[in-house]
Amino acid sequence: MSRLAGVLYATPTAVLVGVFFLVPLGLLGWMSLHRWPLLGKPVFNAPTNYTALADDELLGTAAWFTLKYTVIITVLLFAVAFGLALLVQHRRPGVGFYRTAFFLPTVLGFASASLLFLGLLSNEIGPLARLGLVAGDVSLTSGSPGSALGSAVLLVLWRFAGFNMLILLTGLQAIPVEVYEAARIDGASGWQLFRRITIPLMRPTIALVLTMMTTGSLLAFDQFFILTRGGPDNSTTSLVMVIYREAFVRLDLGSAAAISVVLLAVLLVVSAVQLRVLRRRST
Amino acid sequence: MRRSSWGFHLTGASLAILFLLPLLWSGWASVHTETGFGTENYQRLFTSASGISPRHILNSVLVSALTVGGTLLVSTLGGYAFGRFRFPGRDLLFLLTLAILMVPYATILIALYVLLGWFGLQDSLIGLSVVLVVFQLPFATFMMRNSFAAVPVELEESARVDGCSSFGTLVRIMLPVVRPGLLTVGLFAFLSSWSEFFAPLILLNSTEKFTATLAVVNMRTASHGSIDYAALEAGVVVMAVPCLLLFAVLQRSYVRGFASGAVKG
């Protein structure tokens, strides 16, 4: 009786997970083995889609760029978010306001935030241009590869620092006060407390945040599609942008599926390695 | 260890200004016109050929409503099943649901595009909503399972003794108790579906099906050359205001959701 009820309650979840998660996952692999035009009949052509990846110059550039971007974002975003979390970790007057202020950009959709920065950094209505910080008709978001990447990094730091701050904050607050007090009685300095207590006890939270930052950056799309349009000269074209272009500009779904499969495999390996490192350290 | 108070406030306040400035600026830029201040940018946003229409807002409202409703329904039933019942395959199904997190949807949207086509759901707001519900499930199911598991079993047993059916117990006794969880799940489902960009970009083709986010972004991508930045900032404000208002009202639910540490990055 109770068993049957459980099965019935779980049925909608099972149907959704099966039909809209497991089936597309299998379909993705199946598609990657075919020449699969947007319109028209698919034709089996394995392993052409995969072997063609090696010769795809744009894919190579995009993979390299995405990797570089992931390293930059993970390092900077972690430093900023952890800094903010340390700043607002103790309750005192004014802290609530600061926490809310840092967090508020998170409430905005990422696409909206990207459009906001498009205007903010533009040479037409942007305050930087008005102040004369940007030269005449050169736009920050598309002027040079460096400034385009810089614009995207600035946007991501602004939009995601508060999000990661909040997660790190919950980790910080889970450390019992007694541990700090005991260490202080033993004469530990502020730096020692941080190195010997805060960091080790925060390890699971830090690992979670770093994993989300890496996987999130490897999948970057909105900021480049909207803010820099992948340019100038494809210098800020990310991997997911290549998938999108392959499927909906070059109308080749099979090849897009093959890139997706490879990207997915890389992400799973990254997550698995990070989880293993986390487990080994915490036991 | 204790930093001096004015140093703390100096750092905190300058950083807070840095974080708030872009938001305030977009509000200012959206009403700033060549002649002073006014609603001209908003009028252009809603009337120009490449702009957005009330139809797009309606589409967004529809997609959000379907996503929130669908997520609440499925995750309540699923969370109840996982939190309260034993049945064969329970743990496997729960693991598979959480595994959706491991497979970012940017990688399987190509396949979902083809799949929805087979179901006749291509370029459909319902198809888009179903996909959005699926990607809400790991967090929503996890949250609801924990909410149900935290309710004392005695509460249910006494309802049963009084002759309440299993479903009746769920609706009349359990739902009011897990209300905080439902609020959090609903809020996250709304915010992510309202602002979602990539899934509609892939799954919707015709302009009249576009959600507001997609329509506003389209003002930028469809333009070759000049972009109407001021109208764009008006679009940003239109998209942001519902989110900011909801956040102001439901701040507690929001923080609880983040604290559970199961949110997509």
XYZ file of C-alpha atoms in Angstrom:
548
model
C 0.000 0.000 0.000
C 2.596 2.485 1.164
C 4.974 1.227 -1.537
C 2.439 1.831 -4.262
C 1.730 5.342 -2.986
C 5.468 6.135 -3.077
C 5.751 4.878 -6.651
C 2.737 6.963 -7.686
C 4.120 10.145 -6.108
C 7.479 9.560 -7.782
C 6.004 8.899 -11.231
C 5.991 12.510 -12.536
C 9.654 12.892 -11.530
C 10.528 9.572 -13.158
C 8.769 10.508 -16.409
C 10.434 13.935 -16.621
C 13.885 12.607 -15.727
C 13.517 9.741 -18.179
C 12.031 11.565 -21.148
C 13.689 14.963 -20.838
C 17.056 14.031 -19.345
C 18.085 10.422 -20.051
C 16.616 10.221 -23.559
C 18.217 13.498 -24.757
C 21.501 12.375 -23.227
C 21.390 9.210 -25.322
C 20.087 11.121 -28.321
C 23.024 13.520 -28.081
C 25.447 10.613 -28.438
C 23.402 9.126 -31.289
C 23.272 12.495 -33.101
C 27.022 12.906 -32.795
C 27.435 9.782 -34.968
C 25.374 11.222 -37.808
C 25.414 13.911 -40.410
C 22.362 15.626 -38.936
C 21.241 18.724 -40.843
C 18.759 21.108 -39.216
C 16.273 20.194 -41.964
C 16.356 16.867 -43.791
C 17.194 13.265 -43.018
C 20.132 12.299 -40.782
C 22.760 10.004 -42.312
C 25.137 7.792 -40.303
C 28.687 9.039 -40.785
C 30.663 8.054 -37.666
C 33.283 9.007 -36.736
C 33.510 11.963 -39.145
C 32.033 14.490 -36.703
C 34.692 13.633 -34.147
C 37.658 13.473 -36.516
C 36.603 16.797 -38.058
C 36.930 18.454 -34.644
C 40.698 18.240 -34.844
C 40.756 20.341 -38.028
C 38.285 22.943 -36.793
C 40.421 26.022 -36.321
C 37.745 28.111 -34.599
C 37.118 25.259 -32.154
C 40.810 25.208 -31.273
C 40.879 28.968 -30.682
C 37.668 28.804 -28.664
C 38.901 25.903 -26.522
C 42.117 27.748 -25.725
C 40.256 30.982 -24.991
C 37.676 29.242 -22.788
C 40.463 27.612 -20.792
C 42.267 30.923 -20.310
C 39.015 32.630 -19.321
C 38.199 29.842 -16.842
C 41.549 30.257 -15.069
C 41.220 34.060 -14.899
C 37.618 33.973 -13.616
C 38.196 31.192 -11.089
C 41.165 32.980 -9.526
C 39.696 36.511 -9.514
C 36.129 35.551 -8.611
C 37.303 33.352 -5.740
C 39.558 36.085 -4.362
C 36.833 38.748 -4.562
C 34.057 36.515 -3.177
C 36.201 35.247 -0.294
C 37.308 38.787 0.490
C 33.716 39.965 0.632
C 32.682 36.993 2.782
C 35.488 37.709 5.291
C 34.528 41.377 5.358
C 30.902 40.732 6.285
C 31.234 37.527 8.333
C 30.560 39.069 11.769
C 27.302 40.628 12.807
C 27.672 44.315 13.507
C 25.824 47.476 12.570
C 25.758 48.044 8.809
C 26.726 44.494 7.842
C 23.224 43.606 6.648
C 23.253 46.519 4.217
C 26.665 45.584 2.796
C 25.655 41.930 2.349
C 22.512 42.969 0.473
C 24.416 45.445 -1.694
C 27.013 42.849 -2.754
C 24.307 40.299 -3.372
C 21.816 42.423 -5.304
C 23.365 41.938 -8.799
C 22.742 38.171 -8.403
C 19.006 38.808 -8.472
C 19.282 40.143 -12.025
C 19.205 37.680 -14.881
C 22.637 37.129 -16.414
C 21.394 38.231 -19.852
C 19.958 41.443 -18.359
C 23.226 42.055 -16.533
C 25.127 41.582 -19.805
C 22.903 44.143 -21.545
C 23.327 46.515 -18.611
C 27.105 46.342 -18.998
C 26.826 46.716 -22.767
C 25.376 50.189 -22.168
C 27.586 50.946 -19.173
C 30.782 50.244 -21.119
C 29.581 51.722 -24.410
C 31.148 54.839 -25.819
C 27.710 56.315 -26.528
C 25.916 56.471 -23.188
C 28.434 54.910 -20.835
C 29.704 57.036 -17.933
C 33.302 55.994 -18.655
C 33.096 57.544 -22.098
C 31.461 60.671 -20.679
C 34.297 61.050 -18.215
C 36.699 60.776 -21.125
C 38.195 57.505 -19.903
C 37.453 55.751 -23.181
C 38.843 57.215 -26.364
C 36.263 58.490 -28.874
C 34.785 55.772 -31.028
C 36.627 52.754 -29.655
C 34.249 50.587 -27.617
C 35.536 48.716 -24.598
C 33.432 45.652 -25.339
C 34.599 45.243 -28.925
C 37.623 47.521 -29.319
C 40.465 45.078 -28.699
C 40.710 41.437 -27.583
C 42.093 42.573 -24.238
C 39.409 45.129 -23.443
C 36.662 42.776 -24.653
C 37.864 40.047 -22.280
C 38.300 42.624 -19.521
C 34.707 43.808 -19.975
C 33.377 40.271 -19.664
C 35.511 39.575 -16.573
C 34.275 42.788 -14.925
C 30.663 41.843 -15.668
C 31.046 38.324 -14.254
C 32.792 39.570 -11.106
C 29.985 42.082 -10.511
C 27.190 39.594 -11.210
C 28.552 36.504 -9.387
C 30.696 37.775 -6.493
C 27.691 38.132 -4.158
C 26.364 34.693 -5.064
C 29.653 33.014 -4.135
C 30.103 35.288 -1.138
C 26.854 33.994 0.334
C 27.861 30.343 -0.063
C 31.302 31.003 1.444
C 29.612 32.933 4.238
C 27.484 29.935 5.234
C 30.703 27.886 5.308
C 32.451 30.474 7.479
C 29.563 30.630 9.907
C 29.436 26.861 10.289
C 32.847 26.919 12.023
C 32.235 26.735 15.786
C 33.338 29.864 17.661
C 34.893 27.664 20.378
C 37.583 26.462 17.972
C 38.771 30.020 17.415
C 38.569 30.849 21.111
C 40.630 27.827 22.082
C 43.292 28.684 19.501
C 43.389 32.299 20.623
C 43.942 31.235 24.218
C 46.880 29.174 22.936
C 48.276 32.411 21.513
C 47.562 31.977 17.798
C 47.788 35.115 15.635
C 45.080 36.279 13.208
C 46.967 34.879 10.228
C 47.511 31.534 11.996
C 43.799 31.315 12.810
C 43.021 31.870 9.136
C 45.581 29.387 7.807
C 45.190 26.638 10.393
C 41.462 26.816 11.174
C 39.436 28.789 8.642
C 40.929 27.331 5.455
C 40.996 23.618 6.505
C 37.485 23.712 7.980
C 36.161 25.541 4.923
C 37.556 22.930 2.521
C 34.220 21.393 1.466
C 32.675 24.821 0.829
C 35.741 26.039 -1.047
C 35.704 22.905 -3.197
C 32.009 23.398 -3.988
C 32.496 27.034 -4.944
C 35.596 26.298 -7.068
C 33.817 23.456 -8.881
C 30.882 25.716 -9.706
C 33.211 28.483 -10.901
C 35.218 26.173 -13.174
C 32.255 24.374 -14.716
C 30.318 27.644 -15.021
C 33.208 29.333 -16.858
C 33.818 26.367 -19.160
C 30.178 26.801 -20.224
C 30.357 30.576 -20.648
C 27.915 31.869 -23.234
C 25.660 34.840 -22.359
C 28.464 37.274 -21.559
C 30.234 36.663 -24.877
C 27.158 36.233 -27.061
C 25.618 39.464 -25.749
C 28.485 41.644 -24.575
C 31.332 41.045 -27.013
C 29.592 39.032 -29.749
C 32.620 36.744 -29.619
C 34.783 39.413 -31.161
C 36.864 41.171 -32.148
C 38.036 38.551 -34.681
C 36.613 35.625 -32.671
C 39.036 36.453 -29.869
C 36.276 36.016 -27.246
C 34.395 33.104 -28.813
C 33.714 30.462 -26.153
C 33.140 26.733 -26.618
C 29.377 26.937 -26.130
C 29.258 29.739 -28.711
C 30.935 27.378 -31.184
C 28.284 24.725 -30.417
C 25.553 27.305 -31.017
C 27.127 28.481 -34.245
C 27.689 24.934 -35.502
C 24.031 24.063 -34.893
C 22.111 27.205 -35.801
C 24.371 29.143 -38.137
C 26.077 26.307 -39.995
C 22.950 24.137 -39.459
C 25.024 21.054 -38.624
C 23.469 19.475 -35.505
C 25.617 16.335 -35.674
C 28.855 18.240 -35.401
C 27.386 20.426 -32.621
C 26.417 17.235 -30.782
C 29.951 15.870 -31.113
C 31.427 19.030 -29.554
C 28.798 18.805 -26.784
C 29.744 15.190 -26.049
C 33.433 16.072 -25.752
C 32.691 19.123 -23.578
C 30.402 17.046 -21.386
C 33.095 14.399 -20.937
C 35.634 17.060 -19.962
C 33.199 18.575 -17.429
C 32.469 15.191 -15.873
C 36.194 14.500 -15.509
C 36.770 17.937 -13.951
C 33.934 17.412 -11.457
C 35.063 13.861 -10.645
C 38.664 14.954 -10.023
C 37.520 17.838 -7.831
C 35.225 15.542 -5.839
C 38.017 13.012 -5.329
C 40.455 15.650 -4.142
C 37.786 16.948 -1.787
C 37.087 13.502 -0.371
C 40.702 12.601 0.167
C 41.406 15.833 2.023
C 38.379 15.631 4.274
C 38.968 12.072 5.511
C 41.885 40.349 14.768
C 39.228 43.032 15.178
C 39.542 45.593 12.445
C 38.958 49.179 13.438
C 35.362 50.196 12.905
C 35.909 53.107 10.553
C 38.235 51.055 8.371
C 35.560 48.406 8.082
C 32.891 50.913 7.141
C 35.131 52.716 4.680
C 35.881 49.438 2.848
C 32.308 48.192 3.113
C 30.711 51.414 1.955
C 33.030 51.949 -1.025
C 32.524 48.360 -2.172
C 28.761 48.653 -1.676
C 28.745 51.774 -3.864
C 30.751 49.934 -6.532
C 28.222 47.091 -6.544
C 25.156 49.330 -6.506
C 26.355 51.905 -9.069
C 25.670 49.866 -12.236
C 22.118 49.158 -11.028
C 21.452 52.804 -10.220
C 23.082 53.889 -13.466
C 20.830 51.679 -15.616
C 17.754 53.158 -13.925
C 19.108 56.653 -14.538
C 20.101 55.918 -18.148
C 16.669 54.453 -18.880
C 14.928 57.755 -18.125
C 17.701 60.044 -19.374
C 16.913 61.549 -22.780
C 18.528 64.116 -25.042
C 16.287 66.826 -23.691
C 16.380 65.871 -20.025
C 14.363 63.148 -18.363
C 11.268 61.299 -19.535
C 9.764 57.999 -20.593
C 10.758 58.304 -24.265
C 13.213 55.402 -24.032
C 10.458 53.148 -22.704
C 8.120 54.260 -25.483
C 10.798 53.444 -28.070
C 11.424 50.097 -26.368
C 7.784 49.120 -26.839
C 7.049 50.727 -30.203
C 10.098 50.427 -32.448
C 10.063 47.639 -35.025
C 13.003 45.814 -33.474
C 11.827 46.475 -29.904
C 9.638 44.375 -27.658
C 5.858 44.164 -27.393
C 3.430 43.394 -24.543
C 3.144 40.005 -26.234
C 6.734 39.208 -25.255
C 6.083 40.162 -21.636
C 2.987 37.955 -21.697
C 5.094 35.076 -23.077
C 7.550 35.525 -20.222
C 4.748 35.576 -17.667
C 3.275 32.431 -19.202
C 6.591 30.554 -19.269
C 7.340 31.604 -15.668
C 3.865 30.595 -14.453
C 4.076 27.194 -16.164
C 7.605 26.618 -14.876
C 6.796 27.623 -11.297
C 3.555 25.596 -11.286
C 5.157 22.554 -12.890
C 8.208 22.653 -10.620
C 6.091 22.966 -7.465
C 3.780 20.128 -8.508
C 6.466 17.638 -9.541
C 8.916 18.442 -6.740
C 6.207 18.307 -4.053
C 5.051 14.858 -5.152
C 8.625 13.684 -5.748
C 9.953 15.184 -2.525
C 7.140 13.507 -0.590
C 7.940 10.160 -2.220
C 11.685 10.446 -1.538
C 11.296 11.839 1.960
C 8.577 9.548 3.278
C 8.227 6.311 1.313
C 10.275 3.224 0.569
C 9.899 1.713 -2.864
C 12.141 -0.149 -5.294
C 14.361 2.188 -7.332
C 13.874 5.125 -4.969
C 17.555 5.833 -4.381
C 18.459 5.356 -8.039
C 15.760 7.790 -9.181
C 16.824 10.357 -6.601
C 20.448 10.065 -7.723
C 19.433 10.428 -11.378
C 17.451 13.556 -10.501
C 20.483 15.071 -8.795
C 22.645 13.987 -11.753
C 20.863 16.595 -13.888
C 23.152 19.064 -12.103
C 26.211 17.229 -13.408
C 25.058 17.614 -17.007
C 24.815 21.327 -17.768
C 21.927 21.910 -20.089
C 23.939 23.919 -22.586
C 25.335 20.568 -23.703
C 22.034 18.690 -24.161
C 19.848 21.493 -25.535
C 20.740 20.439 -29.088
C 19.213 17.027 -28.391
C 16.233 18.558 -26.579
C 15.613 20.727 -29.651
C 15.309 17.606 -31.822
C 13.308 15.722 -29.177
C 10.746 18.523 -28.766
C 10.392 18.519 -32.557
C 9.366 14.846 -32.448
C 6.706 15.698 -29.848
C 5.435 18.628 -31.920
C 6.652 20.976 -29.196
C 9.233 22.863 -31.217
C 8.946 26.644 -30.990
C 6.427 26.197 -28.177
C 6.228 27.957 -24.824
C 4.964 24.735 -23.227
C 7.956 22.780 -24.524
C 10.296 25.464 -23.187
C 8.565 25.358 -19.781
C 8.871 21.580 -19.533
C 12.610 21.839 -20.212
C 12.955 24.596 -17.594
C 11.051 22.459 -15.044
C 13.457 19.564 -15.638
C 16.458 21.787 -14.955
C 14.849 23.077 -11.745
C 14.242 19.528 -10.482
C 17.568 18.733 -8.764
C 17.384 21.755 -6.462
C 13.587 21.631 -6.045
C 13.402 17.891 -5.320
C 16.345 18.072 -2.914
C 14.753 20.996 -1.082
C 11.305 19.374 -0.865
C 12.681 15.991 0.199
C 14.513 17.651 3.080
C 11.435 19.699 3.977
C 9.230 16.594 4.162
C 11.876 14.560 5.988
C 12.033 17.245 8.700
C 8.322 16.934 9.546
C 7.637 14.683 12.595
C 6.051 11.362 11.529
C 3.512 11.639 14.386
C 1.791 14.489 12.581
C 1.032 12.255 9.626
C 0.086 9.262 11.758
C -2.487 11.209 13.726
C -4.033 12.449 10.482
C -4.216 8.844 9.248
C -5.852 7.724 12.488
C -8.449 10.416 11.972
C -9.257 8.782 8.635
C -7.360 11.028 6.230
C -6.256 9.364 2.955
C -2.594 9.487 1.903
C -3.218 12.226 -0.644
C -5.528 14.080 1.749
C -2.794 14.043 4.390
C -0.315 15.465 1.902
C -2.586 18.293 0.802
C -4.251 19.217 4.095
C -1.615 18.446 6.728
C 1.796 18.390 5.059
C 1.622 21.236 2.536
C 1.051 23.982 5.129
C 3.990 22.641 7.145
C 6.458 22.664 4.233
C 5.388 26.120 3.047
C 8.856 27.681 3.557
C 10.358 25.068 1.210
C 7.631 25.657 -1.365
C 8.258 29.422 -1.262
C 11.993 28.955 -1.831
C 11.474 26.498 -4.677
C 8.846 28.717 -6.303
C 11.009 31.830 -6.005
C 14.035 30.157 -7.596
C 11.890 28.690 -10.368
C 10.426 32.111 -11.106
C 13.713 34.006 -11.115
C 15.511 31.519 -13.325
C 12.659 31.089 -15.820
C 11.925 34.823 -16.004
C 15.569 35.631 -16.798
C 16.477 32.520 -18.777
C 18.179 33.288 -22.051
C 19.975 30.275 -23.543
C 17.079 27.790 -23.506
C 14.583 30.163 -25.218
C 17.292 31.159 -27.703
C 17.649 27.532 -28.783
C 14.057 26.332 -28.413
C 12.053 29.294 -29.764
C 12.266 30.340 -33.409
C 9.484 32.753 -34.267
C 9.615 36.324 -33.020
C 6.063 36.292 -31.676
C 6.992 33.374 -29.382
C 10.017 35.202 -27.938
C 10.181 35.803 -24.205
C 10.947 39.362 -23.062
C 14.614 38.553 -22.332
C 15.062 37.115 -25.790
C 13.298 40.087 -27.391
C 15.458 42.616 -25.526
C 18.679 40.771 -26.410
C 17.414 40.605 -29.989
C 17.429 44.421 -30.086
C 21.185 44.171 -29.747
C 21.958 41.170 -31.909
C 19.589 41.998 -34.759
C 21.035 45.465 -35.184
C 23.862 45.915 -37.642
C 25.655 49.059 -36.667
C 23.833 51.377 -34.328
C 22.308 50.066 -31.125
C 19.621 52.007 -29.250
C 21.447 51.809 -25.913
C 18.975 53.973 -23.999
C 16.015 51.772 -24.998
C 18.170 48.755 -24.143
C 18.665 50.046 -20.585
C 14.893 50.575 -20.371
C 14.574 46.901 -21.323
C 17.042 45.954 -18.580
C 14.916 47.844 -16.041
C 11.699 46.155 -17.234
C 13.375 42.749 -16.816
C 14.959 43.583 -13.455
C 12.108 45.235 -11.574
C 9.995 42.085 -10.961
C 13.115 40.239 -9.743
C 14.173 43.043 -7.397
C 10.651 43.412 -5.980
C 10.297 39.669 -5.359
C 13.721 39.596 -3.750
C 12.771 42.480 -1.437
C 9.645 40.610 -0.310
C 11.096 37.090 -0.112
C 14.689 37.745 0.923
C 14.538 35.070 3.627
C 13.486 32.311 1.234
C 16.225 33.372 -1.136
C 18.993 33.130 1.433
C 17.674 29.762 2.644
C 17.920 28.434 -0.903
C 21.532 29.511 -1.244
C 22.403 28.176 2.181
C 21.269 24.710 1.119
C 24.194 24.903 -1.293
C 22.542 23.144 -4.201
C 22.165 25.969 -6.660
C 23.404 25.934 -10.217
C 26.405 28.157 -10.880
